[in-house]
JSON list of C-alpha atoms in Angstrom, two decimals:
[
{"chain": "A", "resi": 427, "resn": "UNK", "atom": "CA", "xyz": [-165.69, -58.01, -29.03]},
{"chain": "A", "resi": 428, "resn": "UNK", "atom": "CA", "xyz": [-162.43, -59.89, -29.81]},
{"chain": "A", "resi": 429, "resn": "UNK", "atom": "CA", "xyz": [-160.83, -58.33, -31.69]},
{"chain": "A", "resi": 430, "resn": "UNK", "atom": "CA", "xyz": [-157.37, -59.67, -33.92]},
{"chain": "A", "resi": 431, "resn": "UNK", "atom": "CA", "xyz": [-154.96, -57.88, -36.37]},
{"chain": "A", "resi": 432, "resn": "UNK", "atom": "CA", "xyz": [-151.53, -57.35, -37.15]},
{"chain": "A", "resi": 433, "resn": "UNK", "atom": "CA", "xyz": [-153.05, -53.39, -38.01]},
{"chain": "A", "resi": 434, "resn": "UNK", "atom": "CA", "xyz": [-152.15, -52.05, -34.31]},
{"chain": "A", "resi": 435, "resn": "UNK", "atom": "CA", "xyz": [-152.84, -48.52, -35.46]},
{"chain": "A", "resi": 436, "resn": "UNK", "atom": "CA", "xyz": [-157.04, -49.16, -36.73]},
{"chain": "A", "resi": 437, "resn": "UNK", "atom": "CA", "xyz": [-157.96, -49.90, -32.74]},
{"chain": "A", "resi": 438, "resn": "UNK", "atom": "CA", "xyz": [-158.27, -45.99, -32.95]},
{"chain": "A", "resi": 439, "resn": "UNK", "atom": "CA", "xyz": [-160.76, -46.19, -35.08]},
{"chain": "A", "resi": 440, "resn": "UNK", "atom": "CA", "xyz": [-163.42, -47.99, -33.33]},
{"chain": "A", "resi": 441, "resn": "UNK", "atom": "CA", "xyz": [-162.49, -48.77, -29.72]},
{"chain": "A", "resi": 442, "resn": "UNK", "atom": "CA", "xyz": [-162.08, -46.87, -26.64]},
{"chain": "A", "resi": 443, "resn": "UNK", "atom": "CA", "xyz": [-160.51, -49.60, -24.33]},
{"chain": "A", "resi": 444, "resn": "UNK", "atom": "CA", "xyz": [-158.47, -52.41, -25.28]},
{"chain": "A", "resi": 445, "resn": "UNK", "atom": "CA", "xyz": [-157.31, -55.67, -23.14]},
{"chain": "A", "resi": 446, "resn": "UNK", "atom": "CA", "xyz": [-153.75, -57.40, -24.90]},
{"chain": "A", "resi": 447, "resn": "UNK", "atom": "CA", "xyz": [-153.88, -61.10, -23.82]},
{"chain": "A", "resi": 448, "resn": "UNK", "atom": "CA", "xyz": [-150.68, -63.13, -24.45]},
{"chain": "A", "resi": 449, "resn": "UNK", "atom": "CA", "xyz": [-151.39, -67.10, -23.37]},
{"chain": "A", "resi": 450, "resn": "UNK", "atom": "CA", "xyz": [-154.72, -66.57, -21.50]},
{"chain": "A", "resi": 451, "resn": "UNK", "atom": "CA", "xyz": [-153.06, -64.04, -19.70]},
{"chain": "A", "resi": 452, "resn": "UNK", "atom": "CA", "xyz": [-153.75, -60.24, -19.31]},
{"chain": "A", "resi": 453, "resn": "UNK", "atom": "CA", "xyz": [-150.85, -58.02, -20.34]},
{"chain": "A", "resi": 454, "resn": "UNK", "atom": "CA", "xyz": [-153.55, -54.89, -20.21]},
{"chain": "A", "resi": 455, "resn": "UNK", "atom": "CA", "xyz": [-156.33, -53.37, -19.44]},
{"chain": "A", "resi": 456, "resn": "UNK", "atom": "CA", "xyz": [-157.31, -49.81, -20.05]},
{"chain": "A", "resi": 457, "resn": "UNK", "atom": "CA", "xyz": [-158.05, -47.35, -22.68]},
{"chain": "A", "resi": 458, "resn": "UNK", "atom": "CA", "xyz": [-157.00, -46.84, -26.26]},
{"chain": "A", "resi": 459, "resn": "UNK", "atom": "CA", "xyz": [-155.47, -43.59, -24.51]},
{"chain": "A", "resi": 460, "resn": "UNK", "atom": "CA", "xyz": [-153.57, -44.83, -21.96]},
{"chain": "A", "resi": 461, "resn": "UNK", "atom": "CA", "xyz": [-152.25, -48.04, -23.89]},
{"chain": "A", "resi": 462, "resn": "UNK", "atom": "CA", "xyz": [-150.84, -45.14, -26.97]},
{"chain": "A", "resi": 463, "resn": "UNK", "atom": "CA", "xyz": [-149.98, -43.36, -23.67]},
{"chain": "A", "resi": 464, "resn": "UNK", "atom": "CA", "xyz": [-147.50, -46.25, -22.31]},
{"chain": "A", "resi": 465, "resn": "UNK", "atom": "CA", "xyz": [-145.47, -45.20, -26.01]},
{"chain": "A", "resi": 466, "resn": "UNK", "atom": "CA", "xyz": [-141.94, -43.95, -25.35]},
{"chain": "A", "resi": 467, "resn": "UNK", "atom": "CA", "xyz": [-141.81, -41.75, -28.24]},
{"chain": "A", "resi": 468, "resn": "UNK", "atom": "CA", "xyz": [-138.17, -40.82, -28.41]},
{"chain": "A", "resi": 469, "resn": "UNK", "atom": "CA", "xyz": [-137.83, -40.95, -32.27]},
{"chain": "A", "resi": 470, "resn": "UNK", "atom": "CA", "xyz": [-138.89, -38.64, -34.44]},
{"chain": "A", "resi": 471, "resn": "UNK", "atom": "CA", "xyz": [-138.57, -37.91, -38.51]},
{"chain": "A", "resi": 472, "resn": "UNK", "atom": "CA", "xyz": [-138.48, -34.03, -38.99]},
{"chain": "A", "resi": 473, "resn": "UNK", "atom": "CA", "xyz": [-138.45, -32.42, -42.73]},
{"chain": "A", "resi": 474, "resn": "UNK", "atom": "CA", "xyz": [-137.44, -29.46, -43.38]},
{"chain": "A", "resi": 475, "resn": "UNK", "atom": "CA", "xyz": [-137.08, -27.05, -46.02]},
{"chain": "A", "resi": 476, "resn": "UNK", "atom": "CA", "xyz": [-134.11, -25.88, -48.00]},
{"chain": "A", "resi": 477, "resn": "UNK", "atom": "CA", "xyz": [-132.22, -28.63, -46.76]},
{"chain": "A", "resi": 478, "resn": "UNK", "atom": "CA", "xyz": [-130.18, -28.36, -43.21]},
{"chain": "A", "resi": 479, "resn": "UNK", "atom": "CA", "xyz": [-126.43, -28.68, -42.57]},
{"chain": "A", "resi": 480, "resn": "UNK", "atom": "CA", "xyz": [-125.17, -30.07, -39.38]},
{"chain": "A", "resi": 481, "resn": "UNK", "atom": "CA", "xyz": [-126.78, -29.01, -37.04]},
{"chain": "A", "resi": 482, "resn": "UNK", "atom": "CA", "xyz": [-125.54, -30.07, -33.25]},
{"chain": "A", "resi": 483, "resn": "UNK", "atom": "CA", "xyz": [-127.99, -30.30, -30.65]},
{"chain": "A", "resi": 484, "resn": "UNK", "atom": "CA", "xyz": [-127.06, -29.49, -26.66]},
{"chain": "A", "resi": 485, "resn": "UNK", "atom": "CA", "xyz": [-126.76, -33.27, -25.71]},
{"chain": "A", "resi": 486, "resn": "UNK", "atom": "CA", "xyz": [-129.47, -33.17, -22.95]},
{"chain": "A", "resi": 487, "resn": "UNK", "atom": "CA", "xyz": [-131.64, -32.68, -26.07]},
{"chain": "A", "resi": 488, "resn": "UNK", "atom": "CA", "xyz": [-130.80, -35.65, -27.73]},
{"chain": "A", "resi": 489, "resn": "UNK", "atom": "CA", "xyz": [-128.97, -36.26, -31.52]},
{"chain": "A", "resi": 490, "resn": "UNK", "atom": "CA", "xyz": [-130.31, -34.93, -35.14]},
{"chain": "A", "resi": 491, "resn": "UNK", "atom": "CA", "xyz": [-128.93, -37.26, -38.33]},
{"chain": "A", "resi": 492, "resn": "UNK", "atom": "CA", "xyz": [-129.34, -37.57, -41.53]},
{"chain": "A", "resi": 493, "resn": "UNK", "atom": "CA", "xyz": [-132.15, -40.29, -42.71]},
{"chain": "A", "resi": 494, "resn": "UNK", "atom": "CA", "xyz": [-130.19, -41.29, -44.72]},
{"chain": "A", "resi": 495, "resn": "UNK", "atom": "CA", "xyz": [-126.89, -40.40, -46.48]},
{"chain": "A", "resi": 496, "resn": "UNK", "atom": "CA", "xyz": [-127.72, -38.39, -49.23]},
{"chain": "A", "resi": 497, "resn": "UNK", "atom": "CA", "xyz": [-130.76, -36.58, -47.35]},
{"chain": "A", "resi": 498, "resn": "UNK", "atom": "CA", "xyz": [-130.97, -32.83, -47.28]},
{"chain": "A", "resi": 499, "resn": "UNK", "atom": "CA", "xyz": [-134.34, -32.62, -46.62]},
{"chain": "A", "resi": 500, "resn": "UNK", "atom": "CA", "xyz": [-135.45, -35.74, -43.83]},
{"chain": "A", "resi": 501, "resn": "UNK", "atom": "CA", "xyz": [-133.85, -36.53, -40.70]},
{"chain": "A", "resi": 502, "resn": "UNK", "atom": "CA", "xyz": [-134.47, -39.17, -37.03]},
{"chain": "A", "resi": 503, "resn": "UNK", "atom": "CA", "xyz": [-134.16, -36.96, -34.17]},
{"chain": "A", "resi": 504, "resn": "UNK", "atom": "CA", "xyz": [-133.75, -39.23, -31.18]},
{"chain": "A", "resi": 505, "resn": "UNK", "atom": "CA", "xyz": [-134.19, -37.39, -27.82]},
{"chain": "A", "resi": 506, "resn": "UNK", "atom": "CA", "xyz": [-132.11, -37.57, -25.11]},
{"chain": "A", "resi": 507, "resn": "UNK", "atom": "CA", "xyz": [-134.22, -40.05, -22.25]},
{"chain": "A", "resi": 508, "resn": "UNK", "atom": "CA", "xyz": [-134.43, -36.42, -20.40]},
{"chain": "A", "resi": 509, "resn": "UNK", "atom": "CA", "xyz": [-134.63, -34.34, -23.60]},
{"chain": "A", "resi": 510, "resn": "UNK", "atom": "CA", "xyz": [-138.14, -32.48, -24.94]},
{"chain": "A", "resi": 511, "resn": "UNK", "atom": "CA", "xyz": [-139.21, -32.60, -28.33]},
{"chain": "A", "resi": 512, "resn": "UNK", "atom": "CA", "xyz": [-140.55, -28.90, -28.30]},
{"chain": "A", "resi": 513, "resn": "UNK", "atom": "CA", "xyz": [-136.44, -27.48, -26.74]},
{"chain": "A", "resi": 514, "resn": "UNK", "atom": "CA", "xyz": [-134.88, -29.71, -29.54]},
{"chain": "A", "resi": 515, "resn": "UNK", "atom": "CA", "xyz": [-137.16, -28.56, -32.40]},
{"chain": "A", "resi": 516, "resn": "UNK", "atom": "CA", "xyz": [-136.95, -24.93, -31.35]},
{"chain": "A", "resi": 517, "resn": "UNK", "atom": "CA", "xyz": [-133.09, -25.62, -31.54]},
{"chain": "A", "resi": 518, "resn": "UNK", "atom": "CA", "xyz": [-133.46, -27.06, -35.12]},
{"chain": "A", "resi": 519, "resn": "UNK", "atom": "CA", "xyz": [-135.88, -24.04, -35.73]},
{"chain": "A", "resi": 520, "resn": "UNK", "atom": "CA", "xyz": [-132.92, -21.67, -33.76]},
{"chain": "A", "resi": 521, "resn": "UNK", "atom": "CA", "xyz": [-130.41, -22.79, -36.69]},
{"chain": "A", "resi": 522, "resn": "UNK", "atom": "CA", "xyz": [-132.06, -20.86, -39.50]},
{"chain": "A", "resi": 523, "resn": "UNK", "atom": "CA", "xyz": [-133.92, -24.47, -40.67]},
{"chain": "A", "resi": 524, "resn": "UNK", "atom": "CA", "xyz": [-137.62, -24.45, -41.76]},
{"chain": "A", "resi": 525, "resn": "UNK", "atom": "CA", "xyz": [-139.71, -26.97, -39.66]},
{"chain": "A", "resi": 526, "resn": "UNK", "atom": "CA", "xyz": [-142.20, -28.61, -42.03]},
{"chain": "A", "resi": 527, "resn": "UNK", "atom": "CA", "xyz": [-143.02, -31.82, -40.42]},
{"chain": "A", "resi": 528, "resn": "UNK", "atom": "CA", "xyz": [-142.57, -33.63, -37.24]},
{"chain": "A", "resi": 529, "resn": "UNK", "atom": "CA", "xyz": [-143.65, -36.88, -36.83]},
{"chain": "A", "resi": 530, "resn": "UNK", "atom": "CA", "xyz": [-143.05, -40.45, -34.15]},
{"chain": "A", "resi": 531, "resn": "UNK", "atom": "CA", "xyz": [-140.60, -42.53, -36.37]},
{"chain": "A", "resi": 532, "resn": "UNK", "atom": "CA", "xyz": [-143.01, -45.66, -35.39]},
{"chain": "A", "resi": 533, "resn": "UNK", "atom": "CA", "xyz": [-146.96, -45.61, -34.29]},
{"chain": "A", "resi": 534, "resn": "UNK", "atom": "CA", "xyz": [-147.72, -44.62, -31.13]},
{"chain": "A", "resi": 535, "resn": "UNK", "atom": "CA", "xyz": [-149.94, -47.84, -30.36]},
{"chain": "A", "resi": 536, "resn": "UNK", "atom": "CA", "xyz": [-147.28, -49.86, -31.85]},
{"chain": "A", "resi": 537, "resn": "UNK", "atom": "CA", "xyz": [-144.31, -48.88, -29.30]},
{"chain": "A", "resi": 538, "resn": "UNK", "atom": "CA", "xyz": [-147.58, -49.07, -26.66]},
{"chain": "A", "resi": 539, "resn": "UNK", "atom": "CA", "xyz": [-147.89, -52.62, -27.20]},
{"chain": "A", "resi": 540, "resn": "UNK", "atom": "CA", "xyz": [-144.11, -54.21, -27.79]},
{"chain": "A", "resi": 541, "resn": "UNK", "atom": "CA", "xyz": [-143.50, -51.92, -23.83]},
{"chain": "A", "resi": 542, "resn": "UNK", "atom": "CA", "xyz": [-146.69, -53.81, -23.28]},
{"chain": "A", "resi": 543, "resn": "UNK", "atom": "CA", "xyz": [-145.58, -57.37, -23.97]},
{"chain": "A", "resi": 544, "resn": "UNK", "atom": "CA", "xyz": [-141.99, -56.67, -23.62]},
{"chain": "A", "resi": 545, "resn": "UNK", "atom": "CA", "xyz": [-141.93, -54.69, -20.43]},
{"chain": "A", "resi": 546, "resn": "UNK", "atom": "CA", "xyz": [-144.87, -56.21, -18.64]}
]
């Protein structure tokens, strides 16, 4: 089946494998899991309870900044190149913050698609 869309996340619901084509060239051929595994996944949106004051993360973990200039609940966590998500979240929680949610800033499938198209 050939399927074209602008909503790349839909692929998870109906396909086990995917082939990404550009101008007749195969840019990726493999499982959807393998495709999503190509996502760098380095930026996360976190939400904390009762606000959060500046929590400097150790440089080897990453950078935590408010999602907007007036936000006290929503933050962007950008991992350092070798930073580990669990370690960064432990550092935030260790500062007394209660983490309510954490999700990737963008879809991993979209990130992987762009990685395939730009990096291949």
